[in-house]
XYZ file of C-alpha atoms in Angstrom:
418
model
C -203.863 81.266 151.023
C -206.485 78.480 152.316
C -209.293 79.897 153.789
C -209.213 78.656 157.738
C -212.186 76.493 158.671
C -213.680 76.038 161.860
C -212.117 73.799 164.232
C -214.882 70.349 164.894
C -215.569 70.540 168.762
C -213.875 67.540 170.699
C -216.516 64.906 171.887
C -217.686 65.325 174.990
C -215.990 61.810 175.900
C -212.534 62.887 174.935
C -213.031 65.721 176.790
C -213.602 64.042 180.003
C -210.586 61.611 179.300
C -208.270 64.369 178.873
C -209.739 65.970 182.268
C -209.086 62.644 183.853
C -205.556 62.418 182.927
C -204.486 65.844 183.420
C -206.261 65.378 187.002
C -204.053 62.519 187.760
C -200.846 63.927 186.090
C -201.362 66.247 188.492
C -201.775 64.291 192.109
C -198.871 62.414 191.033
C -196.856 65.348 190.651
C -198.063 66.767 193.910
C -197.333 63.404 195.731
C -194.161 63.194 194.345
C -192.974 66.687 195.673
C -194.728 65.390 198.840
C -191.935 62.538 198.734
C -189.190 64.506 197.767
C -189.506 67.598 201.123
C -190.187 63.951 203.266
C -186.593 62.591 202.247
C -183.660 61.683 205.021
C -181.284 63.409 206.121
C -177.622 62.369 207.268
C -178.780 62.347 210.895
C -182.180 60.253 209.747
C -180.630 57.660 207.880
C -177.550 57.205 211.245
C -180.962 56.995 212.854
C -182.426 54.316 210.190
C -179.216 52.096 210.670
C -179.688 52.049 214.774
C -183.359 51.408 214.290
C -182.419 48.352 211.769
C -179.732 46.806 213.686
C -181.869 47.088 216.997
C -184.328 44.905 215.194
C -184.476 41.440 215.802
C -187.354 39.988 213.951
C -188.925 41.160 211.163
C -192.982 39.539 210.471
C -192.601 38.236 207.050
C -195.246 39.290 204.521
C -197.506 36.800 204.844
C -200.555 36.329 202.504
C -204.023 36.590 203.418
C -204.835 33.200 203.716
C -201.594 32.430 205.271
C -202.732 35.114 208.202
C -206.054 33.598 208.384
C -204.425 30.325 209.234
C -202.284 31.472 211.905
C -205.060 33.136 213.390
C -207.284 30.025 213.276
C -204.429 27.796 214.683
C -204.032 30.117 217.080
C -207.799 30.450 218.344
C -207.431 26.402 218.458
C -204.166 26.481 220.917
C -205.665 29.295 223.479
C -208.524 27.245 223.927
C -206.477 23.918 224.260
C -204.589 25.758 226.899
C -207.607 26.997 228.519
C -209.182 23.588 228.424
C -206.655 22.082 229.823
C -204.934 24.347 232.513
C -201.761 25.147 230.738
C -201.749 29.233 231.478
C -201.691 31.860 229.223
C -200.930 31.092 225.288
C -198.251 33.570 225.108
C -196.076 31.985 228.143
C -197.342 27.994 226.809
C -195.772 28.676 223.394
C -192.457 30.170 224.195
C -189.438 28.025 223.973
C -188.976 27.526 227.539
C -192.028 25.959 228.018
C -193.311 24.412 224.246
C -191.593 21.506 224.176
C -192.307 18.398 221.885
C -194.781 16.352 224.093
C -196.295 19.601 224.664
C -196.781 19.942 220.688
C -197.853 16.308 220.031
C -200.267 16.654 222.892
C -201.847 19.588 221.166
C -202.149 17.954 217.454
C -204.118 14.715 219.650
C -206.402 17.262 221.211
C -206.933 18.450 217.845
C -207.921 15.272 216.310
C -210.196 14.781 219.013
C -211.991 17.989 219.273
C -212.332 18.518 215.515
C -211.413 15.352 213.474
C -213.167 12.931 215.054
C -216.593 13.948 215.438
C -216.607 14.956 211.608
C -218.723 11.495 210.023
C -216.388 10.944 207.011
C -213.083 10.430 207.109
C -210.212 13.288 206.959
C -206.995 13.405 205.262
C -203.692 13.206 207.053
C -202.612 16.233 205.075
C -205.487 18.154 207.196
C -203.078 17.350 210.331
C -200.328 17.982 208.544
C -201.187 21.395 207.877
C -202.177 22.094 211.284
C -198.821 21.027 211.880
C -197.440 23.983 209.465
C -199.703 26.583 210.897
C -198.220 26.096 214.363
C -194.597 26.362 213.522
C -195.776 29.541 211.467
C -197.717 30.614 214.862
C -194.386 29.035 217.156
C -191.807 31.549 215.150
C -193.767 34.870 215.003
C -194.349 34.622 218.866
C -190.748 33.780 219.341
C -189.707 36.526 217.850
C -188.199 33.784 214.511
C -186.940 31.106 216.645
C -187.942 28.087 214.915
C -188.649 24.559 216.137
C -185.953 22.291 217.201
C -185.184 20.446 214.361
C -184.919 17.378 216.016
C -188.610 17.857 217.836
C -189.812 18.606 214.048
C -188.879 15.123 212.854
C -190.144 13.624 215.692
C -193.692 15.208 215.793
C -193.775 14.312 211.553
C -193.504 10.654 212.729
C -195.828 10.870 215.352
C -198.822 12.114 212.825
C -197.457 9.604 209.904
C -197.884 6.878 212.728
C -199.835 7.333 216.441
C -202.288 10.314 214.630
C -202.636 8.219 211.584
C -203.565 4.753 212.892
C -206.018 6.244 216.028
C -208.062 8.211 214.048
C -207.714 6.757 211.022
C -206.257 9.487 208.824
C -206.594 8.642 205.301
C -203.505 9.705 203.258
C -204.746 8.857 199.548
C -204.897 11.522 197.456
C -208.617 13.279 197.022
C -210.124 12.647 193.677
C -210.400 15.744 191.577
C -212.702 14.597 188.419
C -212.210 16.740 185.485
C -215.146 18.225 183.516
C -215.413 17.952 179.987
C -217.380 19.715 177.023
C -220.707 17.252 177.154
C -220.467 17.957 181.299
C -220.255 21.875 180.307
C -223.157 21.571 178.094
C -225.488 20.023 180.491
C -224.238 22.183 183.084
C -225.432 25.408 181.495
C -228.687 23.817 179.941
C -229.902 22.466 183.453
C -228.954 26.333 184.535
C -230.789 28.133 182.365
C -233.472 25.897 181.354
C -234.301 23.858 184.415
C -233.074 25.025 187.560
C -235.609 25.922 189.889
C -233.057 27.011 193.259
C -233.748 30.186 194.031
C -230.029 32.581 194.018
C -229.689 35.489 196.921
C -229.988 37.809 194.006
C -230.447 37.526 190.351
C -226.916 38.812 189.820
C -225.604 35.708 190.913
C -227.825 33.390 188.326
C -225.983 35.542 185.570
C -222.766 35.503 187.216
C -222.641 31.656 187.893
C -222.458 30.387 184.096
C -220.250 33.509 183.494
C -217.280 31.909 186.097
C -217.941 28.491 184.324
C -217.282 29.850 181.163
C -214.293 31.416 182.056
C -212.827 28.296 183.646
C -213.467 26.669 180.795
C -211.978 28.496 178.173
C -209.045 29.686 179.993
C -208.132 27.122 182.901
C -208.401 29.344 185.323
C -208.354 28.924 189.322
C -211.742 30.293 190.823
C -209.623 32.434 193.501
C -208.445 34.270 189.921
C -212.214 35.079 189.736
C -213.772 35.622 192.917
C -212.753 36.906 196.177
C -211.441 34.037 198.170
C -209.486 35.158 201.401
C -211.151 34.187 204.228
C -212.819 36.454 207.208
C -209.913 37.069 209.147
C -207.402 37.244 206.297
C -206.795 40.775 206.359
C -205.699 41.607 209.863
C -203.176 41.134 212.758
C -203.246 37.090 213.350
C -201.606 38.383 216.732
C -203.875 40.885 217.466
C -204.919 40.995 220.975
C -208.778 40.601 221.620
C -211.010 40.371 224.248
C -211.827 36.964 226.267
C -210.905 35.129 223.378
C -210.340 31.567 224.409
C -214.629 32.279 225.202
C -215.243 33.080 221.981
C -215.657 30.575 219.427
C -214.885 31.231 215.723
C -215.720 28.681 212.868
C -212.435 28.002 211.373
C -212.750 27.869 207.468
C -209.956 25.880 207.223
C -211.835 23.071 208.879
C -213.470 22.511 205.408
C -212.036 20.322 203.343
C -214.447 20.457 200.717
C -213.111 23.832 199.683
C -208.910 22.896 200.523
C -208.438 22.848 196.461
C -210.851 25.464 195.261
C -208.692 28.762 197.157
C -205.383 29.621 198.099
C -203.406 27.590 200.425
C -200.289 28.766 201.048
C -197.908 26.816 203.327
C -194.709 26.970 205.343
C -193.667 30.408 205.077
C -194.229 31.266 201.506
C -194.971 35.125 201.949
C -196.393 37.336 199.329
C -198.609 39.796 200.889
C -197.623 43.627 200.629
C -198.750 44.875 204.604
C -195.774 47.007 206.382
C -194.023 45.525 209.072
C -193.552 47.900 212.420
C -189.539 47.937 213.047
C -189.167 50.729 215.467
C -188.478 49.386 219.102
C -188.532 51.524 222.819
C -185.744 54.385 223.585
C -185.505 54.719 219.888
C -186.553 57.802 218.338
C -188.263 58.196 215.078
C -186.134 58.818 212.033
C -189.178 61.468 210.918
C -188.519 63.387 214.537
C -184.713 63.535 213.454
C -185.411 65.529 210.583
C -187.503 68.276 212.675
C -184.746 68.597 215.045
C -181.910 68.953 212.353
C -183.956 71.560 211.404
C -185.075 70.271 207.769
C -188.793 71.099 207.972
C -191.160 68.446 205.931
C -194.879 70.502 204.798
C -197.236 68.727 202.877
C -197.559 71.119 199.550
C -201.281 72.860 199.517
C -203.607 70.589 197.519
C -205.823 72.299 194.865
C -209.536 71.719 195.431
C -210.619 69.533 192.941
C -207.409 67.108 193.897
C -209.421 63.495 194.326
C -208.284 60.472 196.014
C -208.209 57.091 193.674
C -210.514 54.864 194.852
C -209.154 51.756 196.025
C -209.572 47.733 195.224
C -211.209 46.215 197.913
C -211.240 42.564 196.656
C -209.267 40.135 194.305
C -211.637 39.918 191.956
C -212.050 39.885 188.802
C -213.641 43.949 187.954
C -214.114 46.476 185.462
C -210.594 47.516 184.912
C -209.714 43.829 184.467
C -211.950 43.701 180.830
C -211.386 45.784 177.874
C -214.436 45.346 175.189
C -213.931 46.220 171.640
C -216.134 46.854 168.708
C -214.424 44.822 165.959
C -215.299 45.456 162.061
C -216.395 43.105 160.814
C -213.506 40.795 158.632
C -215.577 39.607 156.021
C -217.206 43.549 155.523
C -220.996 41.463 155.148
C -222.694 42.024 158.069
C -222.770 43.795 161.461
C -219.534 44.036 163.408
C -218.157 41.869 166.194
C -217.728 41.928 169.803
C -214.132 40.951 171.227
C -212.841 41.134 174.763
C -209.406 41.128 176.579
C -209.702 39.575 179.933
C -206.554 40.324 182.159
C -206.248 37.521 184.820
C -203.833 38.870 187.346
C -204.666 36.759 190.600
C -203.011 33.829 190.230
C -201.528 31.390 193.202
C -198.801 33.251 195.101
C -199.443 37.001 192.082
C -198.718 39.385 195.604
C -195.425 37.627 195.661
C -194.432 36.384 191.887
C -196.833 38.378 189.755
C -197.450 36.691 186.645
C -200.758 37.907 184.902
C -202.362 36.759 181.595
C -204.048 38.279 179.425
C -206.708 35.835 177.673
C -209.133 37.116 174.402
C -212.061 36.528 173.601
C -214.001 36.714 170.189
C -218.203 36.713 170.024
C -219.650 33.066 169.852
C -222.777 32.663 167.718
C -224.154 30.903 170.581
C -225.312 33.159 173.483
C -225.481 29.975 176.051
C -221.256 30.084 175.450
C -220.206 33.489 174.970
C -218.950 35.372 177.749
C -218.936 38.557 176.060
C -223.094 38.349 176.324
C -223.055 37.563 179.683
C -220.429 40.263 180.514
C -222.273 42.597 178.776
C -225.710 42.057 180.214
C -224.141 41.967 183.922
C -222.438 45.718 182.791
C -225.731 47.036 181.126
C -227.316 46.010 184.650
C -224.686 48.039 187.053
C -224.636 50.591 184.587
C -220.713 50.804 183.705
C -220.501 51.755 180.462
C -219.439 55.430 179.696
C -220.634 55.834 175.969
C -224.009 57.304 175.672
C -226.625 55.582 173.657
C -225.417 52.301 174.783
C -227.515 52.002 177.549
C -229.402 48.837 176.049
C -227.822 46.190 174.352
C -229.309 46.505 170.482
C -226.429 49.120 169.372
C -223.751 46.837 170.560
C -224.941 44.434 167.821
C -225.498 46.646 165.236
C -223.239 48.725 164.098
C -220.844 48.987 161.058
C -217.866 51.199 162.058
C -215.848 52.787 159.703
C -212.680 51.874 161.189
C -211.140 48.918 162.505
C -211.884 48.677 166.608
C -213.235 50.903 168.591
C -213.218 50.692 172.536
C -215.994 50.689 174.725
C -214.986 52.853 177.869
C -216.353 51.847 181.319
C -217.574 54.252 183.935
C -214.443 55.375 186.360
C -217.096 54.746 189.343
C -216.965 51.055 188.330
C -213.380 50.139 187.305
C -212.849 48.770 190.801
C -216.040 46.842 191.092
C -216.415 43.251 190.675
């Protein structure tokens, strides 16, 4: 019989991993008990059916932008009825009382409060999606009554003709010039070697060429990127606040310098994932059924060490979106390679139609276009990376591994970081 050797300790990397999994095997079978003593009863889901055929509108699921626009539009039409002595918004835009000469009175005062004192000259599709935002704004006070169709064709010809001839509304499309590979070039040469513009912080000088690059080699949008919902995107384009026809709010959308660079979602196109409130008065709530049928629901005791995932704040590209490998080297010559897979998941309309890509990325000789360098140096400055001895940047370029890839782990503090 073989003499038994000792068993090689696990690194203290694996370790952790294991930990980490185990940990979240865990909360996930905790929260799925948690679902499973919350489920209906007979009486809830009787209760369920009354509470769904007592509802008579349901908010769609409207994107970020999309809410920021309806809140905008709707900052624009309290203070037109303000201005001009119409009453409250809430009793102006109801169907009684909107009626089409109402509405085309509203897009003029528009023109003429924001349109016209701007010193070049705006785009018709600027009115036009003014236009959009109010019927957006018209059906989620009116609890989905929509425009009459007829009053829709008739305001469309009023912009295409009064609105466009007055303030002279151009309709051509804007130019969008493409860059190319010599434009690229200079780009990044006058950014490293002679811009003088000082950035917020030096972050941003690194991340600048690092979004360029990206666009470049994979086509990309830069909402895909960065974080581009606007201020207000996030909340209640209803909500109730304070004096607000007093309070004046910069609308974003005013800008059309930056209508092709984000999201701009129109009509109703809804791919947001926020809940929509369906319980109306005198009905009770299907939770409150289940206490008095007598099915008790107790959350289970949580162990001490059970953690709450942290959770994405912005649609942006972050840690958990890049996966860097150690490659060996092909040629078995020199030093290995870097490679990256980039995982693009933010796409026009992803909360709705999800389609993500997954782009790779091998080392480029040249440091000025590889976005693996500049990747790396922006992680080696938050300090992300999990392996020890790789707090600099030398090991990553000199190593000879003795098997084919190995992956370089980032910090679980920073996978939901930009």
């Amino acid at each position: 019989m073989a003499p038994l050797t000792a068993r090689r300790p696990l690194h203290q990397d694996i370790v952790n991993a294991l930990q980490d999994a185990a940990k979240k095997r865990h909360r996930d079978t905790q929260r799925r008990k948690d679902e499973q003593k919350r489920a209906l009863n007979s009486q809830g889901y009787q209760n369920l059916r009354t509470q769904l055929n007592q509802t008579k509108f349901i908010s769609p699921l409207d994107a970020e932008t999309t809410k920021a626009n309806i809140f905008y539009i709707k900052k624009k039409f309290m203070r037109f009825c303000h201005d001009n002595r119409h009453g409250t918004w809430k009793l102006v835009i109801k169907a009684q009382n909107c009626d089409k000469g109402l509405i085309m009175s509203f897009l003029y005062w528009i023109c003429e409060t924001y349109i016209r004192p701007r010193r070049k000259r705006s785009k018709k599709k600027t009115v036009n999606q003014y236009w959009r935002d109010f019927k957006m704004l018209y059906r989620r006070a009116n609890e989905g009554a929509a425009i009459n169709a007829n009053d829709c064709e008739e305001v469309v010809k009023y912009i295409n003709g009064e609105l466009k001839v007055e303030f002279k509304l151009d309709d051509l499309p804007k130019p969008k010039p493409v860059m190319g590979v010599d434009d690229l070039l200079l780009g990044l040469t006058h950014h490293w070697s002679r811009d003088t513009s000082v950035f917020p912080t030096e972050d941003d000088r690194l991340d600048l060429p690092t979004i360029m690059l990206f666009q470049a080699y994979s086509a990309c949008r830069p909402a895909e990127l960065v974080d581009g919902t606007k201020s207000r995107g996030r909340e209640d384009p209803l909500l109730e606040e304070p004096d607000e026809f007093v309070e004046v709010i910069k609308d974003e959308s005013d800008d059309e310098d930056n209508e092709s660079v984000f999201d701009d979602d129109d009509g109703f196109e809804s791919d947001a994932t926020d809940d929509t409130e369906m319980s109306e008065g005198g009905v009770a709530s299907i939770r409150d059924q289940n206490k008095e049928a007598g099915v008790q629901s107790q959350s289970l005791p949580l162990p001490e060490d059970r953690e709450t995932e942290p959770i994405r704040q912005h649609k942006a590209l972050c840690y958990e979106d890049l996966t860097l490998w150690i490659v060996k080297d092909p040629t078995r010559k020199g030093r290995d390679v870097l490679a990256m897979e980039v995982y693009l998941r933010f796409h026009k309309g992803s909360d709705n139609k999800p389609k993500p890509t997954v782009f790779l990325f091998r080392e480029h000789p040249l440091p000025i276009l590889c976005p693996i360098s500049h990747l790396l140096a922006r992680a080696l400055r938050d300090d992300a990376i999990q392996v020890g001895g790789y707090s600099s940047a030398e090991p990553f370029f000199s190593t000879q591994l003795g098997k084919d890839a190995v992956k370089v782990h980032w910090k679980p503090s920073k996978l939901k970081s930009p």
